[in-house]
Amino acid sequence: MNDKTPIVEMRDVSITFPGVKALDGVSFRMFPGEVHSLMGENGAGKSTLIKVLTGVYREDAGEIRVDGERVSFASTAQAQDGGISTVYQEVNLLPNLTVAENIGLGREPRRGGRIDWKALRASAAEVLERMGLDIDPGSLLNSHSLAVQQLIAIARATSINAKVLILDEPTSSLDADEVRELFRIIRSLRDDGVAILFVSHFLDQVYDISDRLTVLRNGRFEGEYLTDELLRIDLVQKMIGKEITVLDAIERRASEDADETQDADVPNIIETEGLGKRGSVRPADISVRQGEVMGFAGLLGSGRTELARLLTGIDRPDSGTIRFGGRPVKFRTPRRALRDRVVYASEDRRSEGILGDLSIRDNIVLALQADRGWFRPLSKKRKDELVDSYISTLGIRPTNPDALVRTLSGGNQQKVLLARWLAIAPRLLVLDEPTRGIDVGAKAEIQKLVVNLAENGMGVVYISAELEEVMRLSHRVAVMRDRRLVAVLDNDSLTTDDVLAVIADGGTAEKEAS
């Protein structure tokens, strides 16, 4: 497929963790001056492959060659010395230091035993200029947006003359303009001969930026393809090993259920009047019906998350009222909301969701045990029955309940978090970006689960930056703009253009459906 010599070549690499074979004879290669995407469902082995390449894990079998030489990195520092740099989804820099200090961290030029600050800033300025970035090297990192910090992380990675640059979910928190700027830089680095490994679950972005892609499935190599020669539907089928019919089924079932759920006789689970908080979200009137999926749509910063946090007791409102099941309530804390079976699954699952150093079992039973009280512990038999049931129902991998959650893929971590909340049988489930950063197969499974929960009478608030996802699942769509609820629209013959028009004009073209 390519007459160049690979800059990276992994041959028949295997690695086994307790209870699971993470990689089984996987081969992988990258060429200079290419953007290469690594594709696969969560748990397919993508992260493990990258960690083997970058010295986090040592392979059990197989070999790795970089620039034709056999290597076996024992640390990420050795991998960097070998010309392989990684930029992770969470920016791994020091916000209290300057841009120049972050770029040169650990490699500061010295004069007379002291750091040569002038040379450090000049070196950083040269790297930034080479990337076409107009950033003051002397400015503090935390004075810049997350998108700019991501670009600075790439500048640091390339400042060591990297032959291979690994970008792990670099666009997950970026808007469209920021993605375009990132892609400009990626293409520039590619044209300079750098091999770039691009890991993303956004198929549009993969097809926009990638020259070549490799597909893994269940820890095995499925195939390597030129991007422009592989149809998207074929890629998805290769990733999951079966035809994609789940999303079509979701759309049909959601459409079939829409009329019934929108019936005026269906009771509200929750309704608010003038619910708001100064500086967070303006007073809003909204309701969620039994068996309804209420989608929250709007641009980043529109107030979607802020309203959801007021609904569920995470944040305390300073105006308005809430009625739950027809009676007035005050959700002053999440625990108070939990008593009425109202739960919130945060978009920040690392900081506000999973506990990485606990097992799958302990994470799943956590909310149920907290609700019962710590002096009434669940029996081992009850825990095992509960956990085994959710591992099976949600397809959590690995199936070992004693596996630490931090070792799981993003999609499986999300499933564990969902299992925790489902274990307490919620009446209202608020899901904030539940499919961000997970693959298309896991995304389809979670969306199917949401439809099933609503069919069984649960109320669901579904928040996503992907408008098509909101439209696919929701019976009604609450549109937010500038921290204000501007419309609640029936998702009957609604189109994405209709919603975008409401977002654009601030609600003057509303089609109210309350």
Coordinates of C-alpha atoms in Angstrom, one line a residue:
M1 CA 0.0 0.0 0.0
N2 CA 3.0 2.3 0.5
D3 CA 6.5 2.1 -0.9
K4 CA 8.0 4.1 2.0
T5 CA 9.7 2.5 4.9
P6 CA 7.5 2.6 8.0
I7 CA 8.7 4.9 10.8
V8 CA 6.9 2.6 13.3
E9 CA 6.2 -1.1 12.8
M10 CA 4.7 -3.3 15.5
R11 CA 4.7 -7.0 14.6
D12 CA 2.5 -9.7 16.3
V13 CA 2.3 -7.7 19.6
S14 CA 0.5 -9.4 22.5
I15 CA -0.1 -8.3 26.0
T16 CA -2.2 -10.0 28.8
F17 CA -3.7 -8.5 31.9
P18 CA -5.3 -10.5 34.7
G19 CA -8.5 -12.0 33.2
V20 CA -8.2 -10.4 29.7
K21 CA -6.0 -10.6 26.7
A22 CA -5.8 -6.9 25.7
L23 CA -3.8 -7.4 22.5
D24 CA -3.6 -10.7 20.6
G25 CA -0.9 -10.8 17.9
V26 CA -1.6 -7.2 16.6
S27 CA 0.5 -5.7 13.8
F28 CA 0.5 -2.0 13.1
R29 CA 2.6 0.4 11.1
M30 CA 2.9 4.2 10.4
F31 CA 4.7 6.0 7.6
P32 CA 6.4 9.4 7.7
G33 CA 4.3 12.3 6.5
E34 CA 1.0 10.6 7.1
V35 CA -2.0 11.1 9.5
H36 CA -3.0 7.6 10.6
S37 CA -6.2 7.0 12.6
L38 CA -6.5 4.0 15.0
M39 CA -10.1 2.9 15.1
G40 CA -12.1 0.4 17.2
E41 CA -14.8 0.1 19.8
N42 CA -14.0 0.9 23.4
G43 CA -12.0 -2.1 24.7
A44 CA -10.8 -3.0 21.2
G45 CA -7.2 -2.4 22.4
K46 CA -6.4 1.1 21.0
S47 CA -5.2 2.6 24.3
T48 CA -3.2 -0.5 25.1
L49 CA -1.5 -0.4 21.8
I50 CA -0.5 3.2 22.3
K51 CA 0.8 2.5 25.8
V52 CA 2.9 -0.4 24.5
L53 CA 4.4 1.8 21.8
T54 CA 5.1 4.6 24.3
G55 CA 6.7 2.5 27.1
V56 CA 3.8 2.5 29.6
Y57 CA 3.4 -1.3 29.1
R58 CA 5.9 -3.9 28.1
E59 CA 4.7 -6.3 25.4
D60 CA 4.5 -10.0 26.3
A61 CA 5.3 -11.1 22.7
G62 CA 6.1 -9.5 19.4
E63 CA 8.4 -6.7 18.4
I64 CA 8.5 -3.0 17.8
R65 CA 10.7 -1.2 15.3
V66 CA 11.2 2.6 15.1
D67 CA 13.0 3.9 12.1
G68 CA 14.0 0.3 11.3
E69 CA 15.6 -0.3 14.7
R70 CA 14.1 -2.8 17.1
V71 CA 13.1 -1.1 20.4
S72 CA 11.4 -1.9 23.7
F73 CA 10.8 1.3 25.6
A74 CA 10.8 0.9 29.4
S75 CA 9.2 4.3 30.0
T76 CA 7.6 7.3 28.3
A77 CA 10.9 9.2 28.7
Q78 CA 12.7 6.5 26.7
A79 CA 9.9 6.7 24.0
Q80 CA 10.3 10.5 23.8
D81 CA 14.1 10.1 23.5
G82 CA 13.3 7.7 20.6
G83 CA 11.2 10.4 18.9
I84 CA 7.7 9.4 20.0
S85 CA 5.6 12.1 21.7
T86 CA 2.0 11.9 23.0
V87 CA -0.6 14.6 23.6
Y88 CA -3.5 13.3 25.7
Q89 CA -7.1 14.2 25.8
E90 CA -6.7 15.9 29.2
V91 CA -4.0 18.5 28.8
N92 CA -1.0 17.3 30.9
L93 CA 0.7 20.6 31.5
L94 CA 1.3 22.9 34.5
P95 CA -1.3 25.8 34.5
N96 CA 0.7 28.0 37.0
L97 CA 3.7 28.1 34.7
T98 CA 4.3 30.2 31.6
V99 CA 3.8 28.9 28.1
A100 CA 7.6 28.9 27.6
E101 CA 8.2 27.0 30.8
N102 CA 5.7 24.4 29.8
I103 CA 7.2 23.9 26.4
G104 CA 10.7 23.6 27.7
L105 CA 9.9 21.8 31.0
G106 CA 12.7 19.3 31.9
R107 CA 14.8 20.5 29.0
E108 CA 15.5 24.1 30.1
P109 CA 18.7 25.7 28.6
R110 CA 21.2 26.6 31.3
R111 CA 24.0 29.1 31.8
G112 CA 26.3 28.9 34.8
G113 CA 24.2 26.2 36.4
R114 CA 21.1 28.4 36.2
I115 CA 18.1 28.4 33.8
D116 CA 18.7 30.8 30.9
W117 CA 15.2 32.4 30.8
K118 CA 15.9 34.5 27.8
A119 CA 17.0 31.5 25.8
L120 CA 14.0 29.5 27.1
R121 CA 11.6 32.1 25.9
A122 CA 13.4 32.5 22.6
S123 CA 13.3 28.7 22.0
A124 CA 9.5 28.6 22.8
A125 CA 8.8 31.5 20.5
E126 CA 10.6 29.8 17.7
V127 CA 8.5 26.6 18.2
L128 CA 5.3 28.6 18.3
E129 CA 6.2 30.6 15.2
R130 CA 7.0 27.4 13.4
M131 CA 3.5 26.2 14.1
G132 CA 2.0 29.5 13.1
L133 CA 0.7 30.3 16.6
D134 CA 0.6 33.9 17.9
I135 CA 1.0 33.2 21.6
D136 CA 3.1 35.1 24.1
P137 CA 5.7 32.7 25.5
G138 CA 5.7 34.7 28.8
S139 CA 2.0 34.4 29.4
L140 CA 0.7 32.0 32.0
L141 CA -0.8 28.8 30.6
N142 CA -4.0 29.2 32.6
S143 CA -4.7 32.5 31.0
H144 CA -5.5 30.6 27.7
S145 CA -8.5 28.6 26.7
L146 CA -8.4 24.8 26.7
A147 CA -8.1 24.8 23.0
V148 CA -5.0 27.0 23.1
Q149 CA -3.5 24.8 25.9
Q150 CA -4.0 21.8 23.6
L151 CA -2.0 23.5 20.9
I152 CA 0.7 24.4 23.4
A153 CA 0.8 20.8 24.4
I154 CA 1.4 19.9 20.8
A155 CA 4.1 22.6 20.5
R156 CA 5.9 21.0 23.5
A157 CA 5.6 17.5 21.9
T158 CA 7.1 18.7 18.6
S159 CA 9.8 20.8 20.3
I160 CA 11.8 17.5 20.9
N161 CA 12.0 16.9 17.1
A162 CA 9.4 14.1 17.3
K163 CA 9.3 11.6 14.5
V164 CA 5.9 10.4 15.7
L165 CA 3.2 12.5 17.3
I166 CA 0.3 10.7 19.0
L167 CA -2.9 12.8 19.5
D168 CA -5.4 11.0 21.8
E169 CA -8.9 12.5 21.4
P170 CA -7.5 16.0 20.8
T171 CA -10.8 17.5 19.7
S172 CA -13.2 16.3 22.4
S173 CA -13.5 19.7 24.0
L174 CA -13.0 22.0 20.9
D175 CA -15.5 23.9 18.9
A176 CA -15.6 23.9 15.1
D177 CA -13.2 26.8 14.6
E178 CA -10.7 25.4 17.1
V179 CA -10.8 22.0 15.3
R180 CA -10.0 23.7 12.0
E181 CA -7.0 25.5 13.6
L182 CA -5.8 22.2 15.1
F183 CA -6.2 20.4 11.7
R184 CA -4.2 23.2 10.0
I185 CA -1.3 22.5 12.4
I186 CA -1.6 18.7 12.0
R187 CA -1.4 19.1 8.2
S188 CA 1.6 21.4 8.5
L189 CA 3.4 18.8 10.7
R190 CA 2.5 16.0 8.3
D191 CA 3.9 18.0 5.4
D192 CA 7.1 18.4 7.4
G193 CA 7.4 14.6 7.5
V194 CA 6.0 13.9 11.0
A195 CA 4.0 10.7 11.3
I196 CA 0.8 11.5 13.3
L197 CA -1.4 9.0 15.0
F198 CA -4.9 10.6 15.4
V199 CA -7.3 8.9 17.8
S200 CA -10.9 10.1 17.7
H201 CA -14.4 8.8 17.9
F202 CA -15.7 11.5 15.5
L203 CA -16.0 9.8 12.2
D204 CA -16.3 13.1 10.3
Q205 CA -13.0 14.3 11.7
V206 CA -11.3 11.0 11.0
Y207 CA -12.3 11.1 7.3
D208 CA -11.4 14.8 7.1
I209 CA -7.8 14.5 8.5
S210 CA -6.6 10.9 8.0
D211 CA -4.7 9.4 5.1
R212 CA -4.8 5.9 6.5
L213 CA -6.5 4.0 9.3
T214 CA -6.1 0.7 11.2
V215 CA -9.0 -1.1 12.7
L216 CA -8.8 -3.2 15.9
R217 CA -11.6 -5.4 17.2
N218 CA -11.5 -7.3 20.5
G219 CA -7.8 -6.9 20.9
R220 CA -7.0 -8.1 17.4
F221 CA -5.9 -6.6 14.1
E222 CA -8.9 -6.3 11.7
G223 CA -7.2 -4.4 8.9
E224 CA -5.4 -1.4 7.5
Y225 CA -7.1 0.8 4.9
L226 CA -6.6 4.0 2.9
T227 CA -9.2 6.3 4.3
D228 CA -10.6 7.5 0.9
E229 CA -11.1 3.8 -0.2
L230 CA -13.2 2.7 2.8
L231 CA -16.9 3.8 3.1
R232 CA -17.9 4.9 6.6
I233 CA -20.6 2.3 6.9
D234 CA -18.0 -0.4 6.1
L235 CA -15.6 1.1 8.7
V236 CA -18.3 0.9 11.4
Q237 CA -19.2 -2.7 10.5
K238 CA -15.5 -3.6 10.6
M239 CA -15.2 -2.0 14.1
I240 CA -18.1 -3.9 15.6
G241 CA -18.1 -7.0 13.5
K242 CA -21.7 -6.8 12.5
E243 CA -24.1 -4.6 10.5
I244 CA -25.2 -1.4 12.1
T245 CA -29.0 -1.5 12.5
V246 CA -29.2 -0.3 16.1
L247 CA -29.4 3.4 15.4
D248 CA -32.0 2.9 12.7
A249 CA -34.0 0.9 15.2
I250 CA -33.6 3.6 17.8
E251 CA -35.0 6.2 15.3
R252 CA -38.0 4.0 14.5
R253 CA -38.8 3.2 18.1
A254 CA -38.4 6.8 19.2
S255 CA -40.7 8.0 16.4
E256 CA -43.3 5.3 17.2
D257 CA -43.3 6.3 20.9
A258 CA -43.4 10.1 20.3
D259 CA -47.1 10.5 19.9
E260 CA -47.9 8.4 23.0
T261 CA -45.4 10.3 25.2
Q262 CA -46.6 13.7 24.0
D263 CA -50.2 12.9 25.0
A264 CA -51.4 15.5 27.5
D265 CA -52.6 12.8 29.9
V266 CA -49.1 11.5 30.5
P267 CA -48.1 12.9 33.9
N268 CA -45.1 15.1 34.5
I269 CA -42.3 13.6 36.6
I270 CA -40.8 17.0 37.2
E271 CA -41.8 20.5 36.4
T272 CA -40.2 23.9 37.2
E273 CA -41.4 27.4 37.4
G274 CA -38.8 30.2 37.2
L275 CA -36.0 28.0 38.2
G276 CA -32.7 29.8 37.9
K277 CA -29.5 31.0 39.4
R278 CA -27.8 34.4 39.0
G279 CA -24.7 34.2 36.8
S280 CA -25.5 30.6 35.9
V281 CA -28.9 30.2 34.1
R282 CA -31.9 32.5 33.7
P283 CA -35.3 31.5 35.3
A284 CA -36.7 28.6 33.3
D285 CA -40.1 26.8 33.1
I286 CA -39.6 23.2 32.0
S287 CA -41.2 19.8 32.5
V288 CA -40.3 16.2 31.8
R289 CA -43.0 13.6 31.4
Q290 CA -43.1 10.0 32.4
G291 CA -41.6 7.9 29.7
E292 CA -40.1 10.9 27.9
V293 CA -36.7 11.7 26.7
M294 CA -36.2 15.5 26.9
G295 CA -33.2 16.6 24.9
F296 CA -31.2 19.7 25.8
A297 CA -29.7 21.4 22.8
G298 CA -27.5 24.5 22.5
L299 CA -24.0 25.7 21.9
L300 CA -21.2 25.2 24.4
G301 CA -21.8 27.5 27.3
S302 CA -25.5 27.9 26.5
G303 CA -26.6 26.8 29.9
R304 CA -27.5 23.2 29.2
T305 CA -25.4 21.7 32.0
E306 CA -26.2 24.6 34.4
L307 CA -30.0 23.9 34.1
A308 CA -29.5 20.2 34.6
R309 CA -27.5 20.7 37.8
L310 CA -30.3 22.9 39.2
L311 CA -32.8 20.2 38.4
T312 CA -30.9 17.5 40.3
G313 CA -29.6 19.4 43.4
I314 CA -26.0 19.6 42.3
D315 CA -26.3 23.4 42.4
R316 CA -28.7 25.3 44.5
P317 CA -31.1 27.7 42.7
D318 CA -31.8 31.2 44.0
S319 CA -35.2 31.5 42.3
G320 CA -38.1 29.4 41.2
T321 CA -39.8 26.2 42.3
I322 CA -39.7 22.5 41.5
R323 CA -42.6 20.1 41.6
F324 CA -41.8 16.4 41.6
G325 CA -44.5 13.9 41.1
G326 CA -47.0 16.7 41.6
R327 CA -45.7 17.9 45.0
P328 CA -43.3 20.8 45.7
V329 CA -39.8 19.8 46.6
K330 CA -36.5 21.5 47.3
F331 CA -33.4 19.6 46.0
R332 CA -30.8 21.4 48.1
T333 CA -28.3 18.6 47.7
P334 CA -27.8 15.7 45.4
R335 CA -28.5 13.3 48.3
R336 CA -31.9 15.0 48.8
A337 CA -32.6 14.5 45.1
L338 CA -31.5 10.9 45.3
R339 CA -34.2 10.3 47.9
D340 CA -36.8 11.0 45.2
R341 CA -34.7 8.9 42.7
V342 CA -33.5 11.9 40.7
V343 CA -29.9 11.4 39.6
Y344 CA -27.3 13.2 37.5
A345 CA -24.5 11.6 35.5
S346 CA -21.9 14.3 35.0
E347 CA -20.2 15.0 31.7
D348 CA -16.9 14.9 33.7
R349 CA -17.0 11.3 34.5
R350 CA -13.3 11.3 35.7
S351 CA -13.7 14.0 38.3
E352 CA -17.4 13.7 39.2
G353 CA -18.3 10.1 38.3
I354 CA -16.1 7.0 38.5
L355 CA -13.7 6.2 41.2
G356 CA -10.8 4.8 39.3
D357 CA -9.0 3.0 42.1
L358 CA -12.1 1.1 43.1
S359 CA -13.4 -2.1 41.3
I360 CA -16.2 -2.4 38.9
R361 CA -18.3 -3.9 41.7
D362 CA -17.6 -1.2 44.2
N363 CA -18.4 1.6 41.7
I364 CA -21.7 0.0 40.7
V365 CA -23.0 -0.5 44.2
L366 CA -21.8 2.8 45.6
A367 CA -24.9 4.9 45.2
L368 CA -27.2 2.1 46.3
Q369 CA -25.1 1.5 49.4
A370 CA -25.0 5.3 50.2
D371 CA -28.7 5.5 49.9
R372 CA -29.2 2.6 52.3
G373 CA -26.7 4.0 54.7
W374 CA -23.2 2.6 55.6
F375 CA -24.5 0.9 58.7
R376 CA -26.8 -1.3 56.5
P377 CA -24.3 -3.0 54.2
L378 CA -25.5 -4.9 51.2
S379 CA -24.9 -8.6 51.4
K380 CA -22.2 -10.2 49.2
K381 CA -24.8 -12.3 47.5
R382 CA -27.0 -9.2 46.7
K383 CA -23.9 -7.3 45.4
D384 CA -22.8 -10.1 43.2
E385 CA -26.3 -10.6 41.7
L386 CA -26.7 -6.9 41.1
V387 CA -23.2 -6.4 39.6
D388 CA -23.3 -9.6 37.4
S389 CA -26.7 -8.5 36.1
Y390 CA -25.5 -5.0 35.0
I391 CA -22.2 -6.3 33.6
S392 CA -24.2 -8.7 31.4
T393 CA -27.0 -6.3 30.5
L394 CA -24.7 -3.4 29.6
G395 CA -22.0 -5.5 28.1
I396 CA -19.3 -4.1 30.4
R397 CA -15.8 -5.3 29.5
P398 CA -13.9 -6.9 31.0
T399 CA -16.5 -9.0 32.8
N400 CA -14.4 -9.4 35.9
P401 CA -16.1 -7.4 38.6
D402 CA -12.8 -7.0 40.5
A403 CA -11.1 -5.2 37.7
L404 CA -10.1 -1.6 38.6
V405 CA -12.3 0.9 36.8
R406 CA -9.3 3.1 35.8
T407 CA -8.0 0.2 33.6
L408 CA -11.3 0.2 31.6
S409 CA -11.8 2.0 28.3
G410 CA -13.8 5.2 28.3
G411 CA -17.0 3.5 27.0
N412 CA -16.8 0.8 29.6
Q413 CA -16.2 3.4 32.3
Q414 CA -19.4 5.2 31.1
K415 CA -21.3 1.9 31.3
V416 CA -20.2 1.4 34.9
L417 CA -21.4 4.9 35.8
L418 CA -24.7 4.2 34.2
A419 CA -25.0 0.9 36.0
R420 CA -24.4 2.7 39.3
W421 CA -27.4 5.0 38.8
L422 CA -29.6 2.4 37.3
A423 CA -29.0 0.2 40.3
I424 CA -31.1 2.7 42.5
A425 CA -34.1 2.5 40.0
P426 CA -34.3 6.3 39.2
R427 CA -37.5 8.0 38.2
L428 CA -35.6 10.8 36.5
L429 CA -32.2 10.2 34.9
V430 CA -30.2 13.2 33.7
L431 CA -27.4 12.2 31.3
D432 CA -24.9 15.0 30.5
E433 CA -22.8 14.1 27.4
P434 CA -23.1 10.3 28.1
T435 CA -21.4 9.3 24.7
R436 CA -18.6 11.9 24.6
G437 CA -15.3 10.2 23.7
I438 CA -16.7 6.7 23.2
D439 CA -16.9 4.7 20.0
V440 CA -19.8 4.3 17.7
G441 CA -20.7 0.8 19.0
A442 CA -20.8 1.8 22.7
K443 CA -22.6 4.9 21.7
A444 CA -25.3 2.9 19.9
E445 CA -25.7 0.6 23.0
I446 CA -26.1 3.6 25.3
Q447 CA -28.6 5.3 23.0
K448 CA -30.6 2.0 22.8
L449 CA -30.6 1.8 26.6
V450 CA -32.0 5.3 26.9
V451 CA -34.9 4.4 24.6
N452 CA -35.6 1.2 26.6
L453 CA -35.6 3.1 29.9
A454 CA -38.1 5.7 28.6
E455 CA -40.3 2.9 27.2
N456 CA -40.4 1.5 30.8
G457 CA -41.6 4.8 32.2
M458 CA -38.4 6.5 33.3
G459 CA -38.0 10.2 32.5
V460 CA -34.7 11.0 30.9
V461 CA -33.0 14.4 30.3
Y462 CA -30.4 13.9 27.5
I463 CA -27.7 16.5 26.9
S464 CA -25.3 16.3 24.0
A465 CA -23.3 18.7 21.9
E466 CA -24.1 16.4 18.9
L467 CA -27.4 17.8 17.7
E468 CA -28.2 14.7 15.6
E469 CA -27.9 12.5 18.7
V470 CA -30.3 14.7 20.6
M471 CA -32.8 14.7 17.7
R472 CA -32.5 10.9 17.3
L473 CA -33.5 10.2 20.9
S474 CA -35.7 13.0 22.1
H475 CA -39.5 13.3 22.2
R476 CA -39.1 17.1 22.9
V477 CA -36.1 19.3 22.6
A478 CA -35.3 22.2 25.0
V479 CA -33.2 24.8 23.2
M480 CA -30.8 26.9 25.2
R481 CA -29.0 30.0 24.2
D482 CA -26.9 32.5 26.3
R483 CA -27.9 30.6 29.5
R484 CA -31.6 31.0 28.7
L485 CA -34.2 28.5 27.8
V486 CA -35.6 29.9 24.5
A487 CA -37.9 27.2 23.3
V488 CA -39.2 23.7 23.9
L489 CA -40.0 22.0 20.6
D490 CA -42.0 18.9 19.8
N491 CA -39.7 16.4 17.9
D492 CA -42.4 15.5 15.5
S493 CA -41.3 16.7 12.1
L494 CA -38.5 18.7 13.6
T495 CA -35.3 19.0 11.7
T496 CA -31.8 20.0 12.8
D497 CA -32.2 23.2 10.7
D498 CA -35.2 24.1 12.8
V499 CA -33.2 23.8 16.0
L500 CA -30.3 25.6 14.6
A501 CA -32.6 28.5 13.5
V502 CA -33.9 28.8 17.0
I503 CA -30.4 28.8 18.4
A504 CA -29.3 31.4 15.9
D505 CA -32.2 33.9 16.4
G506 CA -32.6 33.4 20.1
G507 CA -36.1 32.0 20.0
T508 CA -38.0 34.4 17.8
A509 CA -38.8 31.5 15.5
E510 CA -40.0 29.3 18.4
K511 CA -42.4 26.4 17.9
E512 CA -43.6 26.0 21.5
A513 CA -44.7 22.6 22.5
S514 CA -45.0 22.7 26.2

